[in-house]
Amino acid sequence: KAGVTQTPRYLIKTRGQQVTLSCSPISGHRSVSWYQQTPGQGLQFLFEYFSETQRNKGNFPGRFSGRQFSNSRSEMNVSTLELGDSALYLCASSSRTSGSSTDTQYFGPGTRLTVL
Amino acid sequence: AQSVTQLGSHVSVSEGALVLLRCNYSSSVPPYLFWYVQYPNQGLQLLLKYTTGATLVKGINGFEAEFKKSETSFHLTKPSAHMSDAAEYFCAVSRSGNTPLVFGKGTRLSVIA
């Protein structure tokens, strides 16, 4: 089975721009979660989508948004980029067939975003 | 609110020595607990998880962890370190089936030859 894929792997943007990151989950997985990883704050949860519906949301400003498509692929968008948005953005998928977090989350390699 | 504390941002051990990475959690309800490993330029890989049942959990690559409710701990151990174990390790907690993972700050493990 192919793993979680994220595109692009690296991205450089300037302040004020917007960016869209993409995540393709493992085939059959319906849950996709996004995390931001920075040296200072560590790993922080952004949001989770399950069957095209946002099920959980972390404590991030409205500039961060996401969506999930009918094929479970997910995108996250960051508008009006700030220097502090520079981070590794990780996507994770799980089956969540029973709605249980005992279902393992499988992480992609991440997208490294640099904001200049 | 849940939280995770990993004691020691950096741990260094000799090859063949015991690996002990510490994790303490706070949770108002019995938690689900996880250890993940991250190699450079890669995503996170699950090492092991505790949900219910046996408190000693065995994972991949020879790692294991013991859930101690009285100490609110879930320390990760491996009897003999290998050079390939050098990576960053994250402890995480989840309160229930529909809540997201809360991660600790991570511990970077170095293995010295």
mmCIF file of C-alpha atoms in Angstrom:
data_model
loop_
_atom_site.group_PDB
_atom_site.id
_atom_site.type_symbol
_atom_site.label_atom_id
_atom_site.label_comp_id
_atom_site.label_asym_id
_atom_site.label_seq_id
_atom_site.Cartn_x
_atom_site.Cartn_y
_atom_site.Cartn_z
ATOM 1 C CA LYS A 1 0.000 0.000 0.000
ATOM 2 C CA ALA A 2 1.289 3.435 -0.849
ATOM 3 C CA GLY A 3 1.866 5.702 2.108
ATOM 4 C CA VAL A 4 0.662 9.216 2.761
ATOM 5 C CA THR A 5 1.939 11.610 0.132
ATOM 6 C CA GLN A 6 2.303 15.344 0.469
ATOM 7 C CA THR A 7 3.000 17.877 -2.226
ATOM 8 C CA PRO A 8 4.996 19.912 -2.634
ATOM 9 C CA ARG A 9 7.830 18.815 -0.352
ATOM 10 C CA TYR A 10 9.418 22.237 -0.205
ATOM 11 C CA LEU A 11 7.951 25.662 -0.730
ATOM 12 C CA ILE A 12 9.277 29.206 -0.460
ATOM 13 C CA LYS A 13 6.851 32.109 -0.244
ATOM 14 C CA THR A 14 6.993 35.752 0.757
ATOM 15 C CA ARG A 15 5.012 37.515 3.426
ATOM 16 C CA GLY A 16 1.460 38.331 2.434
ATOM 17 C CA GLN A 17 1.159 35.555 -0.124
ATOM 18 C CA GLN A 18 -1.082 32.568 0.251
ATOM 19 C CA VAL A 19 -0.211 28.894 -0.094
ATOM 20 C CA THR A 20 -2.031 25.611 -0.637
ATOM 21 C CA LEU A 21 -0.616 22.289 0.503
ATOM 22 C CA SER A 22 -1.930 18.930 -0.600
ATOM 23 C CA CYS A 23 -2.198 15.565 1.124
ATOM 24 C CA SER A 24 -3.213 12.221 -0.320
ATOM 25 C CA PRO A 25 -4.056 9.686 2.399
ATOM 26 C CA ILE A 26 -3.509 5.980 2.331
ATOM 27 C CA SER A 27 -6.095 4.282 0.137
ATOM 28 C CA GLY A 28 -9.215 3.556 2.155
ATOM 29 C CA HIS A 29 -8.448 6.044 4.909
ATOM 30 C CA ARG A 30 -11.177 8.598 5.474
ATOM 31 C CA SER A 31 -9.598 10.725 8.195
ATOM 32 C CA VAL A 32 -6.915 13.306 7.487
ATOM 33 C CA SER A 33 -5.279 15.428 10.166
ATOM 34 C CA TRP A 34 -2.866 18.324 9.744
ATOM 35 C CA TYR A 35 -0.116 19.344 12.147
ATOM 36 C CA GLN A 36 2.347 22.212 12.206
ATOM 37 C CA GLN A 37 5.849 21.468 13.462
ATOM 38 C CA THR A 38 8.216 24.262 14.493
ATOM 39 C CA PRO A 39 11.358 24.240 16.672
ATOM 40 C CA GLY A 40 9.753 26.557 19.193
ATOM 41 C CA GLN A 41 6.217 25.228 19.497
ATOM 42 C CA GLY A 42 6.768 21.617 18.535
ATOM 43 C CA LEU A 43 3.931 19.665 16.959
ATOM 44 C CA GLN A 44 0.595 21.419 17.061
ATOM 45 C CA PHE A 45 -2.707 20.133 15.762
ATOM 46 C CA LEU A 46 -4.351 22.223 13.054
ATOM 47 C CA PHE A 47 -7.491 20.345 12.057
ATOM 48 C CA GLU A 48 -8.964 16.982 11.181
ATOM 49 C CA TYR A 49 -11.303 16.062 8.371
ATOM 50 C CA PHE A 50 -13.400 12.934 8.187
ATOM 51 C CA SER A 51 -15.600 12.184 5.192
ATOM 52 C CA GLU A 52 -15.318 15.776 3.936
ATOM 53 C CA THR A 53 -16.366 17.275 7.291
ATOM 54 C CA GLN A 54 -14.110 19.122 9.685
ATOM 55 C CA ARG A 55 -14.324 17.159 12.907
ATOM 56 C CA ASN A 56 -11.748 18.897 15.088
ATOM 57 C CA LYS A 57 -9.937 22.202 14.940
ATOM 58 C CA GLY A 58 -6.866 23.399 16.774
ATOM 59 C CA ASN A 59 -6.113 26.833 18.111
ATOM 60 C CA PHE A 60 -4.935 28.569 14.965
ATOM 61 C CA PRO A 61 -6.128 31.817 13.376
ATOM 62 C CA GLY A 62 -8.687 31.845 10.595
ATOM 63 C CA ARG A 63 -5.897 32.336 8.037
ATOM 64 C CA PHE A 64 -5.444 28.582 8.274
ATOM 65 C CA SER A 65 -8.149 26.599 6.562
ATOM 66 C CA GLY A 66 -8.610 23.216 5.021
ATOM 67 C CA ARG A 67 -10.925 21.003 3.122
ATOM 68 C CA GLN A 68 -11.334 17.393 2.138
ATOM 69 C CA PHE A 69 -12.578 16.031 -1.134
ATOM 70 C CA SER A 70 -14.804 13.046 -1.817
ATOM 71 C CA ASN A 71 -11.748 10.904 -2.578
ATOM 72 C CA SER A 72 -10.384 11.782 0.908
ATOM 73 C CA ARG A 73 -7.572 13.923 -0.462
ATOM 74 C CA SER A 74 -7.129 17.036 1.611
ATOM 75 C CA GLU A 75 -5.743 20.498 1.128
ATOM 76 C CA MET A 76 -4.808 23.138 3.614
ATOM 77 C CA ASN A 77 -4.536 26.795 2.788
ATOM 78 C CA VAL A 78 -2.739 29.583 4.583
ATOM 79 C CA SER A 79 -3.592 33.105 3.540
ATOM 80 C CA THR A 80 -1.638 36.288 4.199
ATOM 81 C CA LEU A 81 1.517 34.442 5.157
ATOM 82 C CA GLU A 82 3.600 35.624 8.098
ATOM 83 C CA LEU A 83 7.215 34.871 8.903
ATOM 84 C CA GLY A 84 6.039 32.756 11.836
ATOM 85 C CA ASP A 85 4.217 30.414 9.483
ATOM 86 C CA SER A 86 7.543 28.927 8.423
ATOM 87 C CA ALA A 87 7.280 25.324 9.530
ATOM 88 C CA LEU A 88 7.038 21.705 8.541
ATOM 89 C CA TYR A 89 3.406 20.871 7.843
ATOM 90 C CA LEU A 90 2.567 17.244 8.421
ATOM 91 C CA CYS A 91 -0.457 15.370 7.252
ATOM 92 C CA ALA A 92 -1.620 12.117 8.836
ATOM 93 C CA SER A 93 -4.294 9.690 7.758
ATOM 94 C CA SER A 94 -6.142 6.981 9.595
ATOM 95 C CA SER A 95 -9.038 4.712 8.901
ATOM 96 C CA ARG A 96 -11.122 5.926 11.866
ATOM 97 C CA THR A 97 -13.629 3.276 10.888
ATOM 98 C CA SER A 98 -14.808 3.051 14.454
ATOM 99 C CA GLY A 99 -14.165 6.660 15.348
ATOM 100 C CA SER A 100 -11.485 5.504 17.726
ATOM 101 C CA SER A 101 -8.096 7.074 18.106
ATOM 102 C CA THR A 102 -6.743 3.600 18.630
ATOM 103 C CA ASP A 103 -6.611 3.634 14.852
ATOM 104 C CA THR A 104 -3.012 4.387 14.012
ATOM 105 C CA GLN A 105 -2.253 7.703 12.348
ATOM 106 C CA TYR A 106 0.173 7.362 9.451
ATOM 107 C CA PHE A 107 2.193 10.470 8.715
ATOM 108 C CA GLY A 108 3.443 11.792 5.431
ATOM 109 C CA PRO A 109 6.941 13.258 4.979
ATOM 110 C CA GLY A 110 5.650 16.806 5.327
ATOM 111 C CA THR A 111 5.864 20.033 3.370
ATOM 112 C CA ARG A 112 8.626 22.391 4.439
ATOM 113 C CA LEU A 113 7.285 25.946 4.079
ATOM 114 C CA THR A 114 9.665 28.864 4.288
ATOM 115 C CA VAL A 115 8.232 32.376 4.432
ATOM 116 C CA LEU A 116 10.634 35.188 3.538
ATOM 117 C CA ALA B 1 -6.799 19.765 29.104
ATOM 118 C CA GLN B 2 -4.254 17.168 28.278
ATOM 119 C CA SER B 3 -0.540 17.764 28.215
ATOM 120 C CA VAL B 4 2.646 15.813 27.765
ATOM 121 C CA THR B 5 6.046 16.500 29.286
ATOM 122 C CA GLN B 6 9.152 14.871 27.913
ATOM 123 C CA LEU B 7 12.073 15.196 30.298
ATOM 124 C CA GLY B 8 15.271 16.013 28.453
ATOM 125 C CA SER B 9 15.277 17.608 25.040
ATOM 126 C CA HIS B 10 18.455 15.718 24.212
ATOM 127 C CA VAL B 11 19.630 12.313 25.429
ATOM 128 C CA SER B 12 22.955 10.796 24.488
ATOM 129 C CA VAL B 13 23.818 7.108 24.995
ATOM 130 C CA SER B 14 26.608 4.799 23.935
ATOM 131 C CA GLU B 15 25.944 2.092 21.398
ATOM 132 C CA GLY B 16 24.767 -1.013 23.286
ATOM 133 C CA ALA B 17 23.631 0.936 26.333
ATOM 134 C CA LEU B 18 20.108 1.181 27.702
ATOM 135 C CA VAL B 19 17.851 3.787 26.147
ATOM 136 C CA LEU B 20 15.395 5.499 28.494
ATOM 137 C CA LEU B 21 13.236 8.365 27.247
ATOM 138 C CA ARG B 22 10.875 9.846 29.788
ATOM 139 C CA CYS B 23 7.289 10.921 29.243
ATOM 140 C CA ASN B 24 4.751 12.153 31.779
ATOM 141 C CA TYR B 25 1.220 13.102 30.897
ATOM 142 C CA SER B 26 -1.735 14.812 32.428
ATOM 143 C CA SER B 27 -5.224 13.800 31.492
ATOM 144 C CA SER B 28 -8.551 14.030 33.212
ATOM 145 C CA VAL B 29 -9.606 10.659 31.832
ATOM 146 C CA PRO B 30 -7.755 7.440 31.130
ATOM 147 C CA PRO B 31 -5.620 8.307 28.142
ATOM 148 C CA TYR B 32 -4.446 6.682 24.994
ATOM 149 C CA LEU B 33 -0.653 7.025 24.828
ATOM 150 C CA PHE B 34 1.715 6.874 21.893
ATOM 151 C CA TRP B 35 5.393 7.066 21.032
ATOM 152 C CA TYR B 36 6.441 8.236 17.590
ATOM 153 C CA VAL B 37 9.899 8.489 16.026
ATOM 154 C CA GLN B 38 10.998 11.019 13.428
ATOM 155 C CA TYR B 39 14.113 10.595 11.338
ATOM 156 C CA PRO B 40 15.633 13.638 9.596
ATOM 157 C CA ASN B 41 13.529 14.961 6.743
ATOM 158 C CA GLN B 42 10.825 12.403 7.331
ATOM 159 C CA GLY B 43 7.385 12.242 8.880
ATOM 160 C CA LEU B 44 6.511 10.507 12.115
ATOM 161 C CA GLN B 45 6.393 6.750 12.478
ATOM 162 C CA LEU B 46 4.439 5.016 15.221
ATOM 163 C CA LEU B 47 6.658 2.985 17.572
ATOM 164 C CA LEU B 48 3.969 1.761 19.936
ATOM 165 C CA LYS B 49 0.699 2.699 21.572
ATOM 166 C CA TYR B 50 -1.211 1.997 24.758
ATOM 167 C CA THR B 51 -4.978 1.922 24.670
ATOM 168 C CA THR B 52 -6.262 -0.584 27.198
ATOM 169 C CA GLY B 53 -5.161 -3.886 28.664
ATOM 170 C CA ALA B 54 -1.564 -4.850 29.330
ATOM 171 C CA THR B 55 0.422 -1.935 30.678
ATOM 172 C CA LEU B 56 3.701 -3.088 29.154
ATOM 173 C CA VAL B 57 3.563 -2.381 25.461
ATOM 174 C CA LYS B 58 6.034 -3.737 22.951
ATOM 175 C CA GLY B 59 6.691 -1.863 19.758
ATOM 176 C CA ILE B 60 8.854 -1.991 16.702
ATOM 177 C CA ASN B 61 12.652 -1.992 16.590
ATOM 178 C CA GLY B 62 12.938 -3.486 20.087
ATOM 179 C CA PHE B 63 11.302 -0.581 21.927
ATOM 180 C CA GLU B 64 8.811 -0.961 24.723
ATOM 181 C CA ALA B 65 6.982 1.315 27.136
ATOM 182 C CA GLU B 66 5.140 0.820 30.385
ATOM 183 C CA PHE B 67 1.995 2.696 31.328
ATOM 184 C CA LYS B 68 2.112 3.584 35.043
ATOM 185 C CA LYS B 69 -1.101 5.247 36.056
ATOM 186 C CA SER B 70 0.058 6.054 39.596
ATOM 187 C CA GLU B 71 3.065 7.931 38.190
ATOM 188 C CA THR B 72 1.248 9.288 35.119
ATOM 189 C CA SER B 73 4.192 8.079 33.091
ATOM 190 C CA PHE B 74 4.796 6.252 29.849
ATOM 191 C CA HIS B 75 8.572 5.973 29.552
ATOM 192 C CA LEU B 76 10.150 4.441 26.453
ATOM 193 C CA THR B 77 12.985 1.950 26.789
ATOM 194 C CA LYS B 78 15.225 -0.207 24.669
ATOM 195 C CA PRO B 79 17.772 -2.575 26.226
ATOM 196 C CA SER B 80 20.568 -1.936 23.743
ATOM 197 C CA ALA B 81 20.954 1.177 21.623
ATOM 198 C CA HIS B 82 21.895 0.922 17.976
ATOM 199 C CA MET B 83 23.321 3.671 15.805
ATOM 200 C CA SER B 84 20.171 3.558 13.695
ATOM 201 C CA ASP B 85 18.107 4.604 16.744
ATOM 202 C CA ALA B 86 19.436 8.152 16.510
ATOM 203 C CA ALA B 87 16.342 10.249 15.822
ATOM 204 C CA GLU B 88 13.758 12.473 17.502
ATOM 205 C CA TYR B 89 11.168 10.772 19.663
ATOM 206 C CA PHE B 90 7.749 12.153 20.502
ATOM 207 C CA CYS B 91 5.335 11.078 23.187
ATOM 208 C CA ALA B 92 1.661 11.853 22.547
ATOM 209 C CA VAL B 93 -1.632 11.546 24.391
ATOM 210 C CA SER B 94 -5.217 11.407 23.251
ATOM 211 C CA ARG B 95 -8.199 11.620 25.534
ATOM 212 C CA SER B 96 -10.700 9.690 23.491
ATOM 213 C CA GLY B 97 -11.543 8.321 20.124
ATOM 214 C CA ASN B 98 -12.421 11.609 18.557
ATOM 215 C CA THR B 99 -9.848 13.967 19.978
ATOM 216 C CA PRO B 100 -6.573 14.835 18.302
ATOM 217 C CA LEU B 101 -3.121 13.886 19.488
ATOM 218 C CA VAL B 102 -1.303 16.205 21.878
ATOM 219 C CA PHE B 103 2.445 15.858 21.488
ATOM 220 C CA GLY B 104 5.339 16.470 23.814
ATOM 221 C CA LYS B 105 8.212 18.708 22.697
ATOM 222 C CA GLY B 106 10.303 15.741 21.663
ATOM 223 C CA THR B 107 13.595 14.200 22.758
ATOM 224 C CA ARG B 108 16.508 13.957 20.393
ATOM 225 C CA LEU B 109 18.409 10.726 20.896
ATOM 226 C CA SER B 110 22.076 10.568 19.939
ATOM 227 C CA VAL B 111 23.935 7.253 19.889
ATOM 228 C CA ILE B 112 27.691 7.359 20.310
ATOM 229 C CA ALA B 113 29.878 4.651 18.831
#
